[in-house]
Coordinates of C-alpha atoms in Angstrom, one line a residue:
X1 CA 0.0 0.0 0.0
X2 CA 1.7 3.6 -0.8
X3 CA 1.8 6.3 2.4
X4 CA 0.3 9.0 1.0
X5 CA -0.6 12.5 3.1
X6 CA -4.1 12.0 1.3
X7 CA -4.7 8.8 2.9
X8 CA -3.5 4.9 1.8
X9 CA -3.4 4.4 -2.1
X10 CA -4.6 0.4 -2.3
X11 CA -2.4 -0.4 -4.9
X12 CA -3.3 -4.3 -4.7
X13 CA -7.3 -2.9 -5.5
X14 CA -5.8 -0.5 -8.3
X15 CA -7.3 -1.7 -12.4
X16 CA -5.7 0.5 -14.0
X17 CA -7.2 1.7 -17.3
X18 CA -6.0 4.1 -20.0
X19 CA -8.0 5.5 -23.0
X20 CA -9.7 3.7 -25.4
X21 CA -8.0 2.4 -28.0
X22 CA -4.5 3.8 -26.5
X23 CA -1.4 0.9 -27.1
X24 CA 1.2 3.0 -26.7
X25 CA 3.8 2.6 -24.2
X26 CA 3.9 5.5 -21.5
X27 CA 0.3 6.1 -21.7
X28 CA -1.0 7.4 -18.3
X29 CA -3.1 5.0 -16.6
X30 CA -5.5 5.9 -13.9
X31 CA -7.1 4.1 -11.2
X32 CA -9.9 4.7 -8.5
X33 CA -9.8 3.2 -5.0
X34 CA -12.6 4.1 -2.9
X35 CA -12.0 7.8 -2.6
X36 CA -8.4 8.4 -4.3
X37 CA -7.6 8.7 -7.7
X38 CA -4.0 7.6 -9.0
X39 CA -2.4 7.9 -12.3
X40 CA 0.9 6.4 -13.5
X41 CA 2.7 5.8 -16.4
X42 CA 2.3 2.4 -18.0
X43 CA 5.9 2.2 -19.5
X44 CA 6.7 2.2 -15.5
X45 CA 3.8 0.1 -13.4
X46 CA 6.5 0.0 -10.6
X47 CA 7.1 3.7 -10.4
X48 CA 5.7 6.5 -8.9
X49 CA 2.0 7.2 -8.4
X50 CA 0.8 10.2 -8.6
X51 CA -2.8 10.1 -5.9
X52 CA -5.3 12.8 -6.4
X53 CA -8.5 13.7 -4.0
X54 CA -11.8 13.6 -5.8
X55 CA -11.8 17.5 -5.5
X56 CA -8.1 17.8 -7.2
X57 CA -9.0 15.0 -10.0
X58 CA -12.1 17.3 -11.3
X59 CA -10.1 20.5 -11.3
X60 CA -7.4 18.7 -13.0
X61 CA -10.2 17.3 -15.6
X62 CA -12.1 20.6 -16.1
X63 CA -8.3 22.3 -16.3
X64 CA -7.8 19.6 -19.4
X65 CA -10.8 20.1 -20.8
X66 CA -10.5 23.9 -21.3
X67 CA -7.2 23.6 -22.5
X68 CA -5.3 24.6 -19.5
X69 CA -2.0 22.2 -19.9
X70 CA -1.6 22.8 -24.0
X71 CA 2.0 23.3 -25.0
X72 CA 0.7 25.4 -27.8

């Protein structure tokens, strides 16, 4: 289980899941256990995690969606 300040990440409950249709390796994956949200990178399942509240996985969603994190 990974410590986390947020509370315990479960990794043994994690199914991790990427987009549909996505092959690639280093996709980001993302799981949800019970109230946490963690996201990885596939080329690495035994590296970091990065664990998100419910609260912080919306804004990070709604941040996507408008277009918040393009390099453009």
């Amino acid at each position: 289980m990974a410590q986390h300040p947020k509370g315990d990440f479960d990794l043994s409950r994690a199914v991790w899941q990427r987009a549909e249709g996505d092959a690639t390796d280093g996709a980001v994956e993302v799981a949800f256990v019970d109230d946490l949200i963690g996201m990885r990178n596939s080329a690495e399942p035994d590296g970091p995690v990065l664990v998100f509240t419910q609260d912080e996985w919306d804004a990070f969603v709604a941040g996507a969606q408008d277009g918040e994190f393009d390099l453009a």
